[in-house]
PDB file of C-alpha atoms in Angstrom:
ATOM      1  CA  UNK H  37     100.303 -62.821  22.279  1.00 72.00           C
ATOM      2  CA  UNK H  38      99.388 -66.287  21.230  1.00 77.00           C
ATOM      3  CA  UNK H  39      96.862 -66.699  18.076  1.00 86.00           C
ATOM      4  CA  UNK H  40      93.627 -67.442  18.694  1.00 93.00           C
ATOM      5  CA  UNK H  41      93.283 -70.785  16.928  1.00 90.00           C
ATOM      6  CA  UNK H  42      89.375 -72.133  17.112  1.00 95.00           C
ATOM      7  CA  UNK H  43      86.689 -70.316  15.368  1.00 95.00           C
ATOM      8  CA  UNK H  44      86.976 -67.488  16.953  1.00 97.00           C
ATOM      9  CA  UNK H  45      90.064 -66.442  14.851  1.00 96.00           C
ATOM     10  CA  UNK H  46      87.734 -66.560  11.632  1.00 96.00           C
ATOM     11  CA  UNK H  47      85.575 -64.096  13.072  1.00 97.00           C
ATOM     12  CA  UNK H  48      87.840 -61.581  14.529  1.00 97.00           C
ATOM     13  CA  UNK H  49      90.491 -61.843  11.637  1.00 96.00           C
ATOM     14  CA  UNK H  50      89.198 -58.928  10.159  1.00 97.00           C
ATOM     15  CA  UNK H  51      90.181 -56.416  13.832  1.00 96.00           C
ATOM     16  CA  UNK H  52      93.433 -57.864  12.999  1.00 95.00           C
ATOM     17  CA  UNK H  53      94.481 -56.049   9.702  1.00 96.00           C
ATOM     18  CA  UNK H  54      92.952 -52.833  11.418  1.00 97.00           C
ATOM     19  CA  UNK H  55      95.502 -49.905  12.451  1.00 98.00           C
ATOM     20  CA  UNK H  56      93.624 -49.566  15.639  1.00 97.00           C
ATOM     21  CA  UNK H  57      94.870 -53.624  16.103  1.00 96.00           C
ATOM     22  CA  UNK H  58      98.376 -53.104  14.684  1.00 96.00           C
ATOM     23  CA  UNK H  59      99.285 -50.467  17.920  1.00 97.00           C
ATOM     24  CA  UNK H  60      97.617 -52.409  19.961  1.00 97.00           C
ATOM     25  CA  UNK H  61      99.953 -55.158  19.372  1.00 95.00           C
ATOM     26  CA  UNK H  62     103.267 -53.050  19.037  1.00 96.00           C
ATOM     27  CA  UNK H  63     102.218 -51.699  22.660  1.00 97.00           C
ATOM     28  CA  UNK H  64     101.709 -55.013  24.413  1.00 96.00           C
ATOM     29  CA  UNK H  65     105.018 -56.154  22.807  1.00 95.00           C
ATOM     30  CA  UNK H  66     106.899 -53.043  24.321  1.00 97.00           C
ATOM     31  CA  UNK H  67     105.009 -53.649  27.334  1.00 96.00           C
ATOM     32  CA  UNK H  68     105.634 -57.260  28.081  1.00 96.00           C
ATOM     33  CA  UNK H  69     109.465 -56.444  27.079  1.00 96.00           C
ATOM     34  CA  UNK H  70     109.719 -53.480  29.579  1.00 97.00           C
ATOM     35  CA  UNK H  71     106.998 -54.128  32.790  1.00 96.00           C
ATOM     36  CA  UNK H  72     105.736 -56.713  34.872  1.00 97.00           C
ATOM     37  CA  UNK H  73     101.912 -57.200  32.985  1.00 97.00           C
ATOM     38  CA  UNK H  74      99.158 -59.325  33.706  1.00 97.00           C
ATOM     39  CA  UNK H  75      98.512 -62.068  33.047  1.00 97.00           C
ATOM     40  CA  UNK H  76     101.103 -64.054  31.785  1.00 95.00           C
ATOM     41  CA  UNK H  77     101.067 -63.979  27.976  1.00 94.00           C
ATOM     42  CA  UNK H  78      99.744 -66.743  27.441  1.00 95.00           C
ATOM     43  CA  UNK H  79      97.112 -66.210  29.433  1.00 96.00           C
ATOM     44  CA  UNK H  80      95.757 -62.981  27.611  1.00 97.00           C
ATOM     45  CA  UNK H  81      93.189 -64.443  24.917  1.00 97.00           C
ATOM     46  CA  UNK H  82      91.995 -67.524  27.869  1.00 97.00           C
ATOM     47  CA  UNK H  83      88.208 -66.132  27.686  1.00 98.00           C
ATOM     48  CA  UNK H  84      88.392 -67.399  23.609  1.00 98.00           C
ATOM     49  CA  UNK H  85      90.610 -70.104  23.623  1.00 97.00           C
ATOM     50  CA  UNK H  86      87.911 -71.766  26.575  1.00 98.00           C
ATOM     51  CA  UNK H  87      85.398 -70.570  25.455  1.00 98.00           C
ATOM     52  CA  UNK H  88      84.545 -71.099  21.610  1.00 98.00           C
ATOM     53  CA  UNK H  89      82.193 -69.109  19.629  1.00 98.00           C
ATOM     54  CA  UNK H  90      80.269 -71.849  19.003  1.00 97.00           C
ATOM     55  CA  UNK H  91      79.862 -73.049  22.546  1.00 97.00           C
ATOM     56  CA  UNK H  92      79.093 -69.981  23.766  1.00 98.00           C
ATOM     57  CA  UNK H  93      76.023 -69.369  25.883  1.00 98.00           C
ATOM     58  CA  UNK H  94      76.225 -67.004  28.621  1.00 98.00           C
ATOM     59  CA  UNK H  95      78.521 -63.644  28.915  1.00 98.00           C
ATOM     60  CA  UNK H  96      79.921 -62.222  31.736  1.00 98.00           C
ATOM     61  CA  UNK H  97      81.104 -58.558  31.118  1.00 96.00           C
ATOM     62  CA  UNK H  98      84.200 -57.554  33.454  1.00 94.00           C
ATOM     63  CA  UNK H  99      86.482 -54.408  33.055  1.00 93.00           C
ATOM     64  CA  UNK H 100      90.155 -54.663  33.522  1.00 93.00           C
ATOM     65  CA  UNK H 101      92.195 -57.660  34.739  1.00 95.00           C
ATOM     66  CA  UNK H 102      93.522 -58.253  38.207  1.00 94.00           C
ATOM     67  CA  UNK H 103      96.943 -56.066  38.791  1.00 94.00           C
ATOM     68  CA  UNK H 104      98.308 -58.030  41.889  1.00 93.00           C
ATOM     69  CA  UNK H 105     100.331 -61.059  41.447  1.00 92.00           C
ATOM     70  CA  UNK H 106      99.079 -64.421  40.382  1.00 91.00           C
ATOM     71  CA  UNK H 107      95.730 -63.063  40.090  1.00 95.00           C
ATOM     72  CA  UNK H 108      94.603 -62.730  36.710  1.00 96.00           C
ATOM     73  CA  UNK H 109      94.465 -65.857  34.099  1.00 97.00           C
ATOM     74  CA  UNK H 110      92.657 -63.985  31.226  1.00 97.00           C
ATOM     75  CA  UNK H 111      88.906 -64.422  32.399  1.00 98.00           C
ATOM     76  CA  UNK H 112      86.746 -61.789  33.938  1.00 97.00           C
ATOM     77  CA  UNK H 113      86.012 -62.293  37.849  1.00 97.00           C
ATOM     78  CA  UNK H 114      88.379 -65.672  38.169  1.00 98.00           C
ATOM     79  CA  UNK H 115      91.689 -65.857  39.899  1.00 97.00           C
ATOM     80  CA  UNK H 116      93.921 -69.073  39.902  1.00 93.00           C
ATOM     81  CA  UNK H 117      93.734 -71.448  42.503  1.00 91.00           C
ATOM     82  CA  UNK H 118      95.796 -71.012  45.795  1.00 91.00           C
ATOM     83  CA  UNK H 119      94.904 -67.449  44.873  1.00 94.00           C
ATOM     84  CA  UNK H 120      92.697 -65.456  47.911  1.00 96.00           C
ATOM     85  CA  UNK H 121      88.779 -64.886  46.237  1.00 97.00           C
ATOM     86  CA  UNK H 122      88.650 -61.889  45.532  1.00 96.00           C
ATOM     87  CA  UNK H 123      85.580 -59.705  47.324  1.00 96.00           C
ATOM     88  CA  UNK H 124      83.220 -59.289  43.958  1.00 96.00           C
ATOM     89  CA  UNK H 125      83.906 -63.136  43.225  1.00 98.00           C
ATOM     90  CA  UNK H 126      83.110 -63.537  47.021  1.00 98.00           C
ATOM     91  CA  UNK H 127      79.806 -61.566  46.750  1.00 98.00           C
ATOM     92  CA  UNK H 128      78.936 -63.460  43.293  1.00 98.00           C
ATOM     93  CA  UNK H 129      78.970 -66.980  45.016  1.00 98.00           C
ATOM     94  CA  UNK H 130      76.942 -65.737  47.796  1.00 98.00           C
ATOM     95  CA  UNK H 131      74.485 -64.824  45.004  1.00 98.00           C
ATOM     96  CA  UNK H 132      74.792 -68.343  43.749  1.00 98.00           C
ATOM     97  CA  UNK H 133      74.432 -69.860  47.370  1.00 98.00           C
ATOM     98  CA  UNK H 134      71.003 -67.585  47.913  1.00 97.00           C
ATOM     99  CA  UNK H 135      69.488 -68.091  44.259  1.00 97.00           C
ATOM    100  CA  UNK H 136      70.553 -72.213  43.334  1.00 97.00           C
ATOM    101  CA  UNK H 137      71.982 -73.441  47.161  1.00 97.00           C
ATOM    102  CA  UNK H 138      75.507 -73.613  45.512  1.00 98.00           C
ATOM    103  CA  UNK H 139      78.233 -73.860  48.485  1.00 97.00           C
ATOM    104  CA  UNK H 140      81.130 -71.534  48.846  1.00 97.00           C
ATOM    105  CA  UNK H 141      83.963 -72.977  47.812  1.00 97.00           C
ATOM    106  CA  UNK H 142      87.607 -72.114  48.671  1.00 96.00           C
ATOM    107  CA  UNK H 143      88.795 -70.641  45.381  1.00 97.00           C
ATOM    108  CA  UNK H 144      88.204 -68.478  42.565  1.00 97.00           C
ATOM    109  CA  UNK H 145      89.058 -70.514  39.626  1.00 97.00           C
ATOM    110  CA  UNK H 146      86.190 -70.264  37.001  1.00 98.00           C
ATOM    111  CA  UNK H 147      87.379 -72.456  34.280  1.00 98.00           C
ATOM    112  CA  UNK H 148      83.973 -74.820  34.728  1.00 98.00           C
ATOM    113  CA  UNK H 149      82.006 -71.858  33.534  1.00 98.00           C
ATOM    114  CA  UNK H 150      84.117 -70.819  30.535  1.00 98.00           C
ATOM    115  CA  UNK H 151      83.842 -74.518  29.722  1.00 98.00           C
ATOM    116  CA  UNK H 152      80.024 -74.878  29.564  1.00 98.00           C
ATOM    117  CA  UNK H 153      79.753 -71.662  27.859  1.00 98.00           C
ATOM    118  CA  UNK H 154      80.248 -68.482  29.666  1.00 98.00           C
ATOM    119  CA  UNK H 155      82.112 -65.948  28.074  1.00 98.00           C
ATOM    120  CA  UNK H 156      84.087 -64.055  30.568  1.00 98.00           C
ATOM    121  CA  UNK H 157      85.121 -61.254  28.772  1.00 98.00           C
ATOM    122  CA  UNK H 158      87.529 -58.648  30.145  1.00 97.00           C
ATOM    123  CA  UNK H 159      86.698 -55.127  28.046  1.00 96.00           C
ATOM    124  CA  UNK H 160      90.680 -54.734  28.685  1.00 96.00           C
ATOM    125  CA  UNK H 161      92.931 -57.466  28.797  1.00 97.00           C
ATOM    126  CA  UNK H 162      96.009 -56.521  29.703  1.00 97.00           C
ATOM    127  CA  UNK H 163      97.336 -54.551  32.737  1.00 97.00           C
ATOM    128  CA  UNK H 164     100.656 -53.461  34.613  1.00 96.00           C
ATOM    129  CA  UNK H 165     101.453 -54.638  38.043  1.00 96.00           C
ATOM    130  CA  UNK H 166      99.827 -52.120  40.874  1.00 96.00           C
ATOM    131  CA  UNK H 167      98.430 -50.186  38.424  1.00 95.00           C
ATOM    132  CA  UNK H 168      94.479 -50.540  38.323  1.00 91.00           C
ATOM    133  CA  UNK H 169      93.648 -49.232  34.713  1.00 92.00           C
ATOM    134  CA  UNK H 170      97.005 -48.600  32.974  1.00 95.00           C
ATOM    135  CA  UNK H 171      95.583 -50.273  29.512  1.00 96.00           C
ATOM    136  CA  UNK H 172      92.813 -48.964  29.335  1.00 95.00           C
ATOM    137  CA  UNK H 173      91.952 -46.505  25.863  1.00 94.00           C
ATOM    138  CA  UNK H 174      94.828 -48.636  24.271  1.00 95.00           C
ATOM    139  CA  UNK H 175      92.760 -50.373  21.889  1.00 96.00           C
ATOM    140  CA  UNK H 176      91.923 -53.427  23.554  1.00 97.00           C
ATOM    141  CA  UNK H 177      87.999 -51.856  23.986  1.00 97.00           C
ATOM    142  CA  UNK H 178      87.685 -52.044  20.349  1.00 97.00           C
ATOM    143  CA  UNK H 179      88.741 -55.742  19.997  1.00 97.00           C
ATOM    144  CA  UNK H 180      86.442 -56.779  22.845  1.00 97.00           C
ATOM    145  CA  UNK H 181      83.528 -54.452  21.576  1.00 98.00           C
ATOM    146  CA  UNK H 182      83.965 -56.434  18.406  1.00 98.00           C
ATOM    147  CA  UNK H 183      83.882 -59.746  19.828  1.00 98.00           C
ATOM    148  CA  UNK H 184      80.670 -58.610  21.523  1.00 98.00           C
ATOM    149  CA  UNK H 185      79.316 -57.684  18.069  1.00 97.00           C
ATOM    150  CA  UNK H 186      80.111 -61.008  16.664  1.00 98.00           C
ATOM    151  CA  UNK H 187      78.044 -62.890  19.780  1.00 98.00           C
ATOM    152  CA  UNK H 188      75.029 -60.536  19.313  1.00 98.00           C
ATOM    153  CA  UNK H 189      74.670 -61.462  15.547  1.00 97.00           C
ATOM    154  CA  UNK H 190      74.446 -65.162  16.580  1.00 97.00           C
ATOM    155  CA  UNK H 191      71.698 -67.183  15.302  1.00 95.00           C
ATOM    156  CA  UNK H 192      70.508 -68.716  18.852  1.00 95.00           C
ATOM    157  CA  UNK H 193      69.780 -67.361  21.705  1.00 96.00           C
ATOM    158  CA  UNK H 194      72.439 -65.825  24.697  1.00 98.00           C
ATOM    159  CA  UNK H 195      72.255 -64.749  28.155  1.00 98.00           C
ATOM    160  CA  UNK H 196      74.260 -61.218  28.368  1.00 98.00           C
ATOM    161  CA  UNK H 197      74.840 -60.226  32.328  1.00 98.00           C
ATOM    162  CA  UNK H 198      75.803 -57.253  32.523  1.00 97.00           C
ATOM    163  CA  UNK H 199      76.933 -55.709  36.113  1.00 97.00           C
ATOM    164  CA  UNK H 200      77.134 -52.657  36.687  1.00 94.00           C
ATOM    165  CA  UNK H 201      77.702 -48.901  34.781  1.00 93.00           C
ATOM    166  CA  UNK H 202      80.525 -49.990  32.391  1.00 93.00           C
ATOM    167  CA  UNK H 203      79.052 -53.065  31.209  1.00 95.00           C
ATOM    168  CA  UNK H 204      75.848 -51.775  30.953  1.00 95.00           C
ATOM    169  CA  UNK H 205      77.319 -49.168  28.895  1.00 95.00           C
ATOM    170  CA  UNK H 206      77.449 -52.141  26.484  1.00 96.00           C
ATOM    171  CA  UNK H 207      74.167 -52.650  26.037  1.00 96.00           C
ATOM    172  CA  UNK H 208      73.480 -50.700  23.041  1.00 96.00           C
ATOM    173  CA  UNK H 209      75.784 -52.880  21.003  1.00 95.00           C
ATOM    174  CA  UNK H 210      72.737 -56.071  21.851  1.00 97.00           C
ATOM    175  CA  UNK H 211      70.157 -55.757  19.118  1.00 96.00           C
ATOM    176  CA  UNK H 212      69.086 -59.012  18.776  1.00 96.00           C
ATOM    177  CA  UNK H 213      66.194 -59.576  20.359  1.00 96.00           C
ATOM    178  CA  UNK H 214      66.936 -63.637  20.440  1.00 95.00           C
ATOM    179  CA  UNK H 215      69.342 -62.598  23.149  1.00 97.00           C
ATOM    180  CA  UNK H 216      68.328 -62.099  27.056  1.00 98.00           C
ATOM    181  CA  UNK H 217      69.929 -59.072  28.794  1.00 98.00           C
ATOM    182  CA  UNK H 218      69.979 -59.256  32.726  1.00 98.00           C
ATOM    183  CA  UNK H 219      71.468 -55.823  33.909  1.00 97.00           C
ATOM    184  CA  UNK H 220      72.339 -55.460  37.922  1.00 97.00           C
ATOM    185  CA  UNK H 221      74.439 -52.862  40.165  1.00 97.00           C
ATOM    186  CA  UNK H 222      78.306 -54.306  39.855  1.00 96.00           C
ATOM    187  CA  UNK H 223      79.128 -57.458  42.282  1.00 97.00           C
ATOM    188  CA  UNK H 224      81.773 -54.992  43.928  1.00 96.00           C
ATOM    189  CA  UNK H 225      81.041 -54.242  47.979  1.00 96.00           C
ATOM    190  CA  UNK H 226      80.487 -51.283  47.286  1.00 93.00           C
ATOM    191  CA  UNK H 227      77.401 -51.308  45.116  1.00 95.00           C
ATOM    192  CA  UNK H 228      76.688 -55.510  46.137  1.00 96.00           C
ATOM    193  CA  UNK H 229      73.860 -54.200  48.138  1.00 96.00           C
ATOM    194  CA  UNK H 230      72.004 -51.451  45.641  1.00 96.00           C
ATOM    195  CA  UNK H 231      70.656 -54.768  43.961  1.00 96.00           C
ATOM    196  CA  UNK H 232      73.170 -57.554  42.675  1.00 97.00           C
ATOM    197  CA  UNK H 233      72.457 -59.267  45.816  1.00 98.00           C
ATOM    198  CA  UNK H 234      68.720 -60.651  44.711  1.00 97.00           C
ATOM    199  CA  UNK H 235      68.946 -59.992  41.343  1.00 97.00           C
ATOM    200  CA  UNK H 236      68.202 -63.525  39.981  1.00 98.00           C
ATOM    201  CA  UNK H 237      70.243 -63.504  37.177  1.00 98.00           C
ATOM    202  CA  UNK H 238      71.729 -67.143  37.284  1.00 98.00           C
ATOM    203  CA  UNK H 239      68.471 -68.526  37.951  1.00 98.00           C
ATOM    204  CA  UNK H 240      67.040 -66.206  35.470  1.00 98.00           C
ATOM    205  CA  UNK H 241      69.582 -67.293  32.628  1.00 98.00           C
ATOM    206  CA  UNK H 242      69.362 -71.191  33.377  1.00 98.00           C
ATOM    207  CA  UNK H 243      65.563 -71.350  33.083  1.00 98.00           C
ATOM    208  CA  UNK H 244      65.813 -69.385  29.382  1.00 98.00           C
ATOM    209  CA  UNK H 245      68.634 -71.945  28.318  1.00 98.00           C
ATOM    210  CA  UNK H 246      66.072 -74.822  29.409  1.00 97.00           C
ATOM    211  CA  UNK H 247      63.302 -72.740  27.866  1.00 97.00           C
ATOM    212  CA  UNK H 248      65.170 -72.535  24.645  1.00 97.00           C
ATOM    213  CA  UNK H 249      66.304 -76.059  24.448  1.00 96.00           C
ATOM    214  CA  UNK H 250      69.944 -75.975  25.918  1.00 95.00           C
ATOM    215  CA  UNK H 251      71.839 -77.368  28.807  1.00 95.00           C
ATOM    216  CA  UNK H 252      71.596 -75.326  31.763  1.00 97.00           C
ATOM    217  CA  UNK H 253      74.701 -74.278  33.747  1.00 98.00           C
ATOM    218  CA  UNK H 254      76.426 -75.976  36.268  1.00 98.00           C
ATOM    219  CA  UNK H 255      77.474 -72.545  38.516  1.00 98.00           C
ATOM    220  CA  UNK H 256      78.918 -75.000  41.476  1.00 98.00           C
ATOM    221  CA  UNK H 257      82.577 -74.117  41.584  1.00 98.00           C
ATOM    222  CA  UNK H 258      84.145 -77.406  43.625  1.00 97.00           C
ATOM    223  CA  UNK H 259      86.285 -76.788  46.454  1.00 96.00           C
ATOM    224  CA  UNK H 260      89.699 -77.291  45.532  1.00 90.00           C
ATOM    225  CA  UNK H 261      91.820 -80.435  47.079  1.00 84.00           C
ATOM    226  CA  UNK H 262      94.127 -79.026  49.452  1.00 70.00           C
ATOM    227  CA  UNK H 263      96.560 -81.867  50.129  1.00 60.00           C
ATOM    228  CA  UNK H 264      98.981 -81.971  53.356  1.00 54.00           C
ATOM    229  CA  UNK H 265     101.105 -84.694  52.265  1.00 48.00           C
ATOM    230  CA  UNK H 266     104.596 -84.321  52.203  1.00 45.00           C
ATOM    231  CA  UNK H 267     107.552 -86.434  50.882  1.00 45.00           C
ATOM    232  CA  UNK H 268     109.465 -87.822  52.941  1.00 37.00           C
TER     233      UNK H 268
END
């Protein structure tokens, strides 16, 4: 696993001398070394390294990385490009389209957002190929839990979106009452309809930003350039 090297690695140094932290590690190693894992290892702490602490504004709470291949690149609810949206991601931007008029564009590739500010945070970060879950109670809850500590003690306001039973699980952790939490059923079709769809919550989170003095969001995800041109 790559260090985290901005100021995030100040705050969470102290998970890192923590037994909980040291098996985590010695299992990813054995993992990466034996199974196919997701993402790429590089890839695993992409939600800090694009998004530091200090920039951060927004958080979107996801569960457990993609476990089909070339999906996952380390944030919640993004896929890489040339990789097929998946259908929360697809119900999300029709959220966005309904609430702010943002188009649909053809790919999943949330990098803008984590660059403004939004923290999309995996609770798990780590997974085996075809097999939904398999890191889970491994010890990567109690890293993520802590990082979500560390944002809730911030001195500034934050938006905290959380969709659906397991993130909302996470709400007792948010004591600040700085912060705004926007809870909705998860973006998944199977629960889209009990009340993400109309839920507000981008709308709702860039009119407290303005309110408290910060740049709003830009949710549009461009369409990425698909170019047909070929060597000859």
């Amino acid at each position: 696993m790559p260090p985290i090297t901005n100021d995030w690695a100040a705050a969470l140094k102290p998970e890192y001398s923590k037994e909980y932290y040291k098996k985590l590690f010695a299992f990813i190693g054995r993992e990466y070394a034996t199974s196919t894992i997701y993402p790429p290892g590089d890839d695993i702490f992409n939600a800090f390294h694009l998004t530091p602490l200090k920039d951060v504004k927004v958080v979107i709470i996801g569960q457990d990385p993609y476990h089909e291949p070339g999906q996952a690149h380390g944030l919640s609810f993004s896929v890489k490009p040339g990789v097929d949206i998946p259908p929360s991601l697809q119900n999300i931007y029709k959220e966005l389209h309904d609430e702010l008029g943002c188009y649909i564009p053809n790919n999943g590739y949330l990098v803008k957002w984590a660059q403004q500010g939004v923290l999309l945070l995996n609770a798990v970060l780590t997974v085996r190929a075809h097999q939904a879950a398999s890191h889970q109670g491994k010890g990567w809850e109690e890293f993520t839990d802590a990082a979500i500590r560390i944002v809730n003690q911030l001195d500034r306001p934050i938006v905290f979106m959380l969709w659906g039973s397991f993130a909302r699980s996470k709400k007792n952790m948010l004591s600040n009452p700085q912060h705004l939490i926007l809870e909705a059923p998860h973006p998944s079709p199977l629960s889209a309809y009990r009340g993400f769809f109309g839920c507000g919550h981008f709308k709702k989170a860039n009119e407290f930003l303005k309110e408290h003095g910060q740049p709003e969001i830009d949710w549009q995800i461009e369409n990425e350039i698909i170019s047909n041109n070929k060597n000859i």
